Short mmCIF file of C-alpha atoms and ligand atoms in Angstrom, two decimals:
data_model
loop_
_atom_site.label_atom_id
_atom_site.label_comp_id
_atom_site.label_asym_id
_atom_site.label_seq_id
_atom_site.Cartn_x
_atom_site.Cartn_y
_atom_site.Cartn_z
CA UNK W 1 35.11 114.77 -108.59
CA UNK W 2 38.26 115.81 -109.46
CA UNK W 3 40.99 112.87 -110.12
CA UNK W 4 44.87 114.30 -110.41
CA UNK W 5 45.98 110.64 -111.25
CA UNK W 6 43.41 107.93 -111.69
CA UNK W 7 46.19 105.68 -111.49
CA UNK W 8 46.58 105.96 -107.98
CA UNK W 9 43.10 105.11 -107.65
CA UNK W 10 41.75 102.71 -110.10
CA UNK W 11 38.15 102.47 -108.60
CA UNK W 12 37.39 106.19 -109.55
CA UNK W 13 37.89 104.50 -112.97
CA UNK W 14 35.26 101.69 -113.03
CA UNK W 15 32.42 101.75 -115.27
CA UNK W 16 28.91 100.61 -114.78
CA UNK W 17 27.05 98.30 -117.00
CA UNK W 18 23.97 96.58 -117.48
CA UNK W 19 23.77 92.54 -117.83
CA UNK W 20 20.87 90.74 -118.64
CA UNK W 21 20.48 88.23 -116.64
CA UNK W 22 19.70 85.66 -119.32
CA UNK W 23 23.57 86.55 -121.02
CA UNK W 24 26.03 83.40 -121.52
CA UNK W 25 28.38 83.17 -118.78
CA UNK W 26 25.78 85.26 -116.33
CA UNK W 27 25.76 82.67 -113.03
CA UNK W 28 23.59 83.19 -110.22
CA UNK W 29 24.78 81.48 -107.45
CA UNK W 30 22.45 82.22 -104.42
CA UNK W 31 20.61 84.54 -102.97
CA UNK W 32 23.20 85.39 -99.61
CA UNK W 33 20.99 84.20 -96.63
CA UNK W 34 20.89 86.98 -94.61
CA UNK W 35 19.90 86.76 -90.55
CA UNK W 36 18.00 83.99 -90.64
CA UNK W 37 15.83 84.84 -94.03
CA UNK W 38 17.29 82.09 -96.10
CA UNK W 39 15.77 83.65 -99.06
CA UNK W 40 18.05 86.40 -99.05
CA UNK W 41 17.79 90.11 -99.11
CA UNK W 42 17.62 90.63 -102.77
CA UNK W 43 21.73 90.73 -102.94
CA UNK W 44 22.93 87.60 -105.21
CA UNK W 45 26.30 86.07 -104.97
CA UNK W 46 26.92 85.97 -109.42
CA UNK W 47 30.07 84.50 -110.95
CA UNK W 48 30.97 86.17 -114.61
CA UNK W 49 32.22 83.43 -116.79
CA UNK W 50 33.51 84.99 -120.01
CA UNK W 51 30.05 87.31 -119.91
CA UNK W 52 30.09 89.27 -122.47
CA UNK W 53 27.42 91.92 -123.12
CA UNK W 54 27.25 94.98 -125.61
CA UNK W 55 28.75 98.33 -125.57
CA UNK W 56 25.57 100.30 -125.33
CA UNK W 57 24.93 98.40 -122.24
CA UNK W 58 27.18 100.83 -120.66
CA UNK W 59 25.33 102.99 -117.93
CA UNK W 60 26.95 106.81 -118.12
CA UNK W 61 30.29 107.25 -119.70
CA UNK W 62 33.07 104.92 -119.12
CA UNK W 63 35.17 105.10 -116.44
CA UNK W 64 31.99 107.20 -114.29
CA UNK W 65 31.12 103.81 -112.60
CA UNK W 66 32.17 105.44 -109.41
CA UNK W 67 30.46 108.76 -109.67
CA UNK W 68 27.19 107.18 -110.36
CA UNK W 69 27.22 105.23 -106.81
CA UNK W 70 28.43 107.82 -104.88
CA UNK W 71 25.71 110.22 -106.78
CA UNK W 72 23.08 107.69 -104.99
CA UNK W 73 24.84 107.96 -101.84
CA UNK W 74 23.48 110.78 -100.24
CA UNK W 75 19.91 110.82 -100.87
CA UNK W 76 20.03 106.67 -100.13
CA UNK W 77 21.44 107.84 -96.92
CA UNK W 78 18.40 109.68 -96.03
CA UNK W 79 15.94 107.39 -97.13
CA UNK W 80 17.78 104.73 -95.01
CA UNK W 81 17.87 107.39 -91.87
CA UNK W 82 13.82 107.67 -92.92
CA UNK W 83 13.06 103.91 -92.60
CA UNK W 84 15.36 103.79 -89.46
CA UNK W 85 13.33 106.48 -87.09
CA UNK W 86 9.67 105.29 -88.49
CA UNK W 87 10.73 101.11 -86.92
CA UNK W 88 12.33 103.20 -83.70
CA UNK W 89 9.39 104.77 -83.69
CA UNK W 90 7.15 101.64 -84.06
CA UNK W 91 8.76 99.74 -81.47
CA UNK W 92 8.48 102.85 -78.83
CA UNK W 93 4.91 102.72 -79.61
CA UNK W 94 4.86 98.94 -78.88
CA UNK W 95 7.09 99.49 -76.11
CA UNK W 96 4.43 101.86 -74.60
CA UNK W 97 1.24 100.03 -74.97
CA UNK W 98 3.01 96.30 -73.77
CA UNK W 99 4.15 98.90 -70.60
CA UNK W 100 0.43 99.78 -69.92
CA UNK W 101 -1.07 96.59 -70.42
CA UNK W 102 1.24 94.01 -68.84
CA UNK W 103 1.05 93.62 -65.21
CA UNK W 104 3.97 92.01 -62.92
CA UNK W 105 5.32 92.19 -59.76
CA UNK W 106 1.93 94.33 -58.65
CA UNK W 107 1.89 96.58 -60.99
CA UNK W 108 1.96 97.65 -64.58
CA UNK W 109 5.53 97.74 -66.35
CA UNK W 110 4.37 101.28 -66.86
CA UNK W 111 4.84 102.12 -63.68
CA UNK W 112 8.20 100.59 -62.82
CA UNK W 113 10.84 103.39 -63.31
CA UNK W 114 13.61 101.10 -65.18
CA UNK W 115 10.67 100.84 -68.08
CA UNK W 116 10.05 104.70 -67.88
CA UNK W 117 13.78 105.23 -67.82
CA UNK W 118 13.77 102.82 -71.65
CA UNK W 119 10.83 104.86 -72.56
CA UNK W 120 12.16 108.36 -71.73
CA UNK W 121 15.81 107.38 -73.10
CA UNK W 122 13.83 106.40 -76.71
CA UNK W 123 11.51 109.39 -77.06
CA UNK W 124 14.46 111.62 -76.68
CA UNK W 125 16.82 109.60 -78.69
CA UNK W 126 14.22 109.27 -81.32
CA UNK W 127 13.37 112.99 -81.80
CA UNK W 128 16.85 113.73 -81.63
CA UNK W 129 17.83 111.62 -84.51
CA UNK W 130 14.85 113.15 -86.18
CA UNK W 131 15.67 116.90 -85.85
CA UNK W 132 19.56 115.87 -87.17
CA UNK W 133 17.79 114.11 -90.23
CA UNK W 134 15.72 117.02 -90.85
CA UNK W 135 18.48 119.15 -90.58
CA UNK W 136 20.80 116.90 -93.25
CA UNK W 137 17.91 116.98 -95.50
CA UNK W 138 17.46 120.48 -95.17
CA UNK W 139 20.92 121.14 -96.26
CA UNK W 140 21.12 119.11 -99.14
CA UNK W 141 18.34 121.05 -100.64
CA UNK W 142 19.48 124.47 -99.56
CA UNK W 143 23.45 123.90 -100.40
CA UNK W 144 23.52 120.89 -102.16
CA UNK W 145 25.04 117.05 -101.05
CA UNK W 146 28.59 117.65 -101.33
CA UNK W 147 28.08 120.60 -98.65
CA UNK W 148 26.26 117.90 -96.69
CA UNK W 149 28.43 115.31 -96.62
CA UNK W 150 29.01 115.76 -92.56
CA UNK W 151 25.16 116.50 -91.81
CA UNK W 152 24.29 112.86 -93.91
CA UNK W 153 27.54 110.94 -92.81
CA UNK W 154 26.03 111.84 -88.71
CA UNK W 155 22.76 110.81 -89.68
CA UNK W 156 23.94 107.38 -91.00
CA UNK W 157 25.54 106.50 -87.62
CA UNK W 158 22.86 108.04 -85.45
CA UNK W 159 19.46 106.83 -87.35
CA UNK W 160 20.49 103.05 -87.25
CA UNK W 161 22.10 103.10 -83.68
CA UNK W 162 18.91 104.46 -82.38
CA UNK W 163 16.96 102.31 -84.12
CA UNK W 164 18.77 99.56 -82.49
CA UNK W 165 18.78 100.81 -79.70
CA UNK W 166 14.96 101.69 -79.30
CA UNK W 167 14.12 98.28 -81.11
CA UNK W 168 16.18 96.62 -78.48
CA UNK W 169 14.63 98.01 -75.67
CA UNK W 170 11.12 97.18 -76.81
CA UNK W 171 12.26 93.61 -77.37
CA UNK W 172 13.25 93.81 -73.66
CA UNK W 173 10.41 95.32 -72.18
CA UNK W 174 8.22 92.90 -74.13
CA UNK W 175 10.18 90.28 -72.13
CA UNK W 176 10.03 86.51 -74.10
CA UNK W 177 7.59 87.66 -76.18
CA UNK W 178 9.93 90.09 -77.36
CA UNK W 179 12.41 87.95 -78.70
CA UNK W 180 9.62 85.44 -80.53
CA UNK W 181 8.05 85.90 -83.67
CA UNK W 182 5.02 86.89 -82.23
CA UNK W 183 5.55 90.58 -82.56
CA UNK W 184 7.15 92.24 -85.42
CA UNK W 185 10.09 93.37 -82.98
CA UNK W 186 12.66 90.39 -83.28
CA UNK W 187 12.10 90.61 -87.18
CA UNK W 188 12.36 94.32 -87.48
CA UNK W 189 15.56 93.91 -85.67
CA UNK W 190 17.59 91.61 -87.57
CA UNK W 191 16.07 93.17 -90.75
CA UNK W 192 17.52 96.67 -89.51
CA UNK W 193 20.45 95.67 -88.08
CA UNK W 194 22.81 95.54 -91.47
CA UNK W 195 21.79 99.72 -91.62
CA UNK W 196 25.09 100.24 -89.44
CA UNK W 197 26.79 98.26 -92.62
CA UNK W 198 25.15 99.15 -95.57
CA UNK W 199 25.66 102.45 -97.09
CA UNK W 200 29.47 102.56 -94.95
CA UNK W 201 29.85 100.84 -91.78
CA UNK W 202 29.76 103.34 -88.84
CA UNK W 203 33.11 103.20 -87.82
CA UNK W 204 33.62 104.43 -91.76
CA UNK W 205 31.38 107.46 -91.07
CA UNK W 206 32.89 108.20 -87.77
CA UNK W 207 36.49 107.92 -89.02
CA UNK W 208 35.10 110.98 -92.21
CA UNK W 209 32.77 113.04 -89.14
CA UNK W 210 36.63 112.96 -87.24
CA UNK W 211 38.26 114.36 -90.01
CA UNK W 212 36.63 116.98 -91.28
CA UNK W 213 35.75 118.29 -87.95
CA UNK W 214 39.68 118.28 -87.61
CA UNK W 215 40.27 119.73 -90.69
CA UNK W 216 38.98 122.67 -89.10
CA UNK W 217 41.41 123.50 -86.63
CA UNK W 218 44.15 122.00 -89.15
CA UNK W 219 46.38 125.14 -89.91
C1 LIG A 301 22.09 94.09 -96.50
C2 LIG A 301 23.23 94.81 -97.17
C3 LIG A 301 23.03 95.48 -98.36
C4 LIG A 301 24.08 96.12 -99.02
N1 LIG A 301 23.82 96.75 -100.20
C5 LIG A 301 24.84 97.26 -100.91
C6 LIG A 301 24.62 97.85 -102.18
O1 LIG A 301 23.49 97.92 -102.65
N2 LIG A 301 25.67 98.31 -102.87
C7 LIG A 301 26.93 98.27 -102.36
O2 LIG A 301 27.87 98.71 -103.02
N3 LIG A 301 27.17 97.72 -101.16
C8 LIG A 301 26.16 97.22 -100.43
N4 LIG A 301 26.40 96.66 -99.20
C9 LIG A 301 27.79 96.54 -98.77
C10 LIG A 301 28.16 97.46 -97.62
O3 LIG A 301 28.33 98.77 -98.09
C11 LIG A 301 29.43 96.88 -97.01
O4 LIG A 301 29.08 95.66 -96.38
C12 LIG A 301 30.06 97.82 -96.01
O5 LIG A 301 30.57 98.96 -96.66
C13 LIG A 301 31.18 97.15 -95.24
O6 LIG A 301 32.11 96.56 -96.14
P1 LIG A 301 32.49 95.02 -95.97
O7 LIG A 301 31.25 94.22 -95.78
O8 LIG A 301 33.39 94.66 -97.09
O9 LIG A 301 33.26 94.95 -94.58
P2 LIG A 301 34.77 95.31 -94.31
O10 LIG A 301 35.25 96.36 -95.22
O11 LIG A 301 35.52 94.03 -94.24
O12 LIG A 301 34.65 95.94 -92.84
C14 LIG A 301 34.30 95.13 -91.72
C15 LIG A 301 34.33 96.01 -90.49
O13 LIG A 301 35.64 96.52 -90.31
C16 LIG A 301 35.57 97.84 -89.79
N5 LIG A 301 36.18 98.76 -90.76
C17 LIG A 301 36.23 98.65 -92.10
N6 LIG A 301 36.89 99.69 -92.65
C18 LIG A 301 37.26 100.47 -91.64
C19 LIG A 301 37.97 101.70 -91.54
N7 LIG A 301 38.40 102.33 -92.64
N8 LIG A 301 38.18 102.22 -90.32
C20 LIG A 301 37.72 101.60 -89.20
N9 LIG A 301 37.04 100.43 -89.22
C21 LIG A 301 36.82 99.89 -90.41
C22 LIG A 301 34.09 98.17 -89.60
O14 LIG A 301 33.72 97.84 -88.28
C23 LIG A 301 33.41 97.24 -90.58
O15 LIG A 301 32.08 96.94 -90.23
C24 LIG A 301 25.37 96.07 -98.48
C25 LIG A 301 25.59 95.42 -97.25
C26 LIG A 301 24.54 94.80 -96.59
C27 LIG A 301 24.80 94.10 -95.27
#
């Protein structure tokens, strides 16, 4: 990554380091509850007291804090875009069999066209998201992840909104049984739903897609 002045941007100069959890001044405060699971989602709220730990705790060289997360970035990205279309894909196969099996109004759900319409709508949604994540992964083996920045920054926005998406429709054509805790559905949901936050919000992602694609026709 090349800096010109660091100055102007003091969080390409943070360092990473490792703290035992045992060190003097070390305080966990909580697990953050997060949608309901009170036990957290393995991120801790910790307050450093005078903590003091050694220098060859340092991860890297100093001052390559930065790098190192971003390094992670990309191929986190993928595997979060990976989780993402295997629940969509879960909850179109639940969305499918509760369609077949559930009768109302004289008929199954199956054969009511708003339910095909959800159905349809998913399948395609799903394999599209699929065929871009393919695609992302594709290039950052063939040209590397800094050429793939745009490929993995789509796939980010796309994998968790249709996993929302298709998770949301299942939940509906389940009906109330949907939203209980009956079926996987309502969990898989708000266990899902931080992927449009984690990793760079997708209003983040959208603002980087918009301006590379307008670098382009910058002259
Ligand atoms: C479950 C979970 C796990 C996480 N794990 C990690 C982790 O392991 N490591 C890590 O470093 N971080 C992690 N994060 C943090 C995550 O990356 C941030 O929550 C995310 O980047 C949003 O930052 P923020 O929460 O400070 O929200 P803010 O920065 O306050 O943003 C709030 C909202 O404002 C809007 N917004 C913000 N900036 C812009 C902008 N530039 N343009 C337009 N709109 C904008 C977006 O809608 C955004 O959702 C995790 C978050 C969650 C929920």
């Amino acid at each position: 990554m090349a800096v010109t002045n660091p100055d102007n941007a003091p969080h390409l100069r943070a360092s990473m380091i490792l703290v035992p959890i045992d060190t003097p001044g070390f305080n966990l405060i909580r697990p953050v509850p997060v949608m309901g699971h009170a036990g957290g989602s393995g991120h801790c709220e910790i307050r450093y007291e005078d903590c003091r730990v050694p220098a060859e705790n340092l991860l890297g060289l100093e001052g390559a804090g930065f790098m190192i997360a971003q390094a992670r970035l990309g191929p986190g990205r993928i595997h979060h875009c990976m989780r993402a279309i295997g629940a969509a894909e879960r909850a179109l196969e639940m969305m499918c069999q509760r369609a077949i099996t559930r009768v109302a109004f004289g008929g199954p759900l199956a054969e009511k066209q708003f339910v095909q319409e959800m159905i349809a709508t998913s399948r395609m949604e799903i394999d599209q998201a699929r065929l871009l994540v393919l695609h992302a992964a594709w290039k950052m083996d063939t040209v590397g992840k800094k050429e793939a920045r745009q490929e993995i920054s789509m796939i980010k926005v796309v994998a968790a909104n249709v996993c929302m998406s298709v998770l949301d429709r299942a939940i509906q054509v389940h009906g109330a049984l949907g939203v209980s805790d009956d079926t996987p559905l309502a969990r898989m949901w708000r266990d899902l739903r931080m992927l449009r936050l984690a990793d760079g919000p997708d209003e983040v992602h959208k603002t980087v897609i918009a301006r590379r694609e307008l670098k382009r026709f910058a002259s």
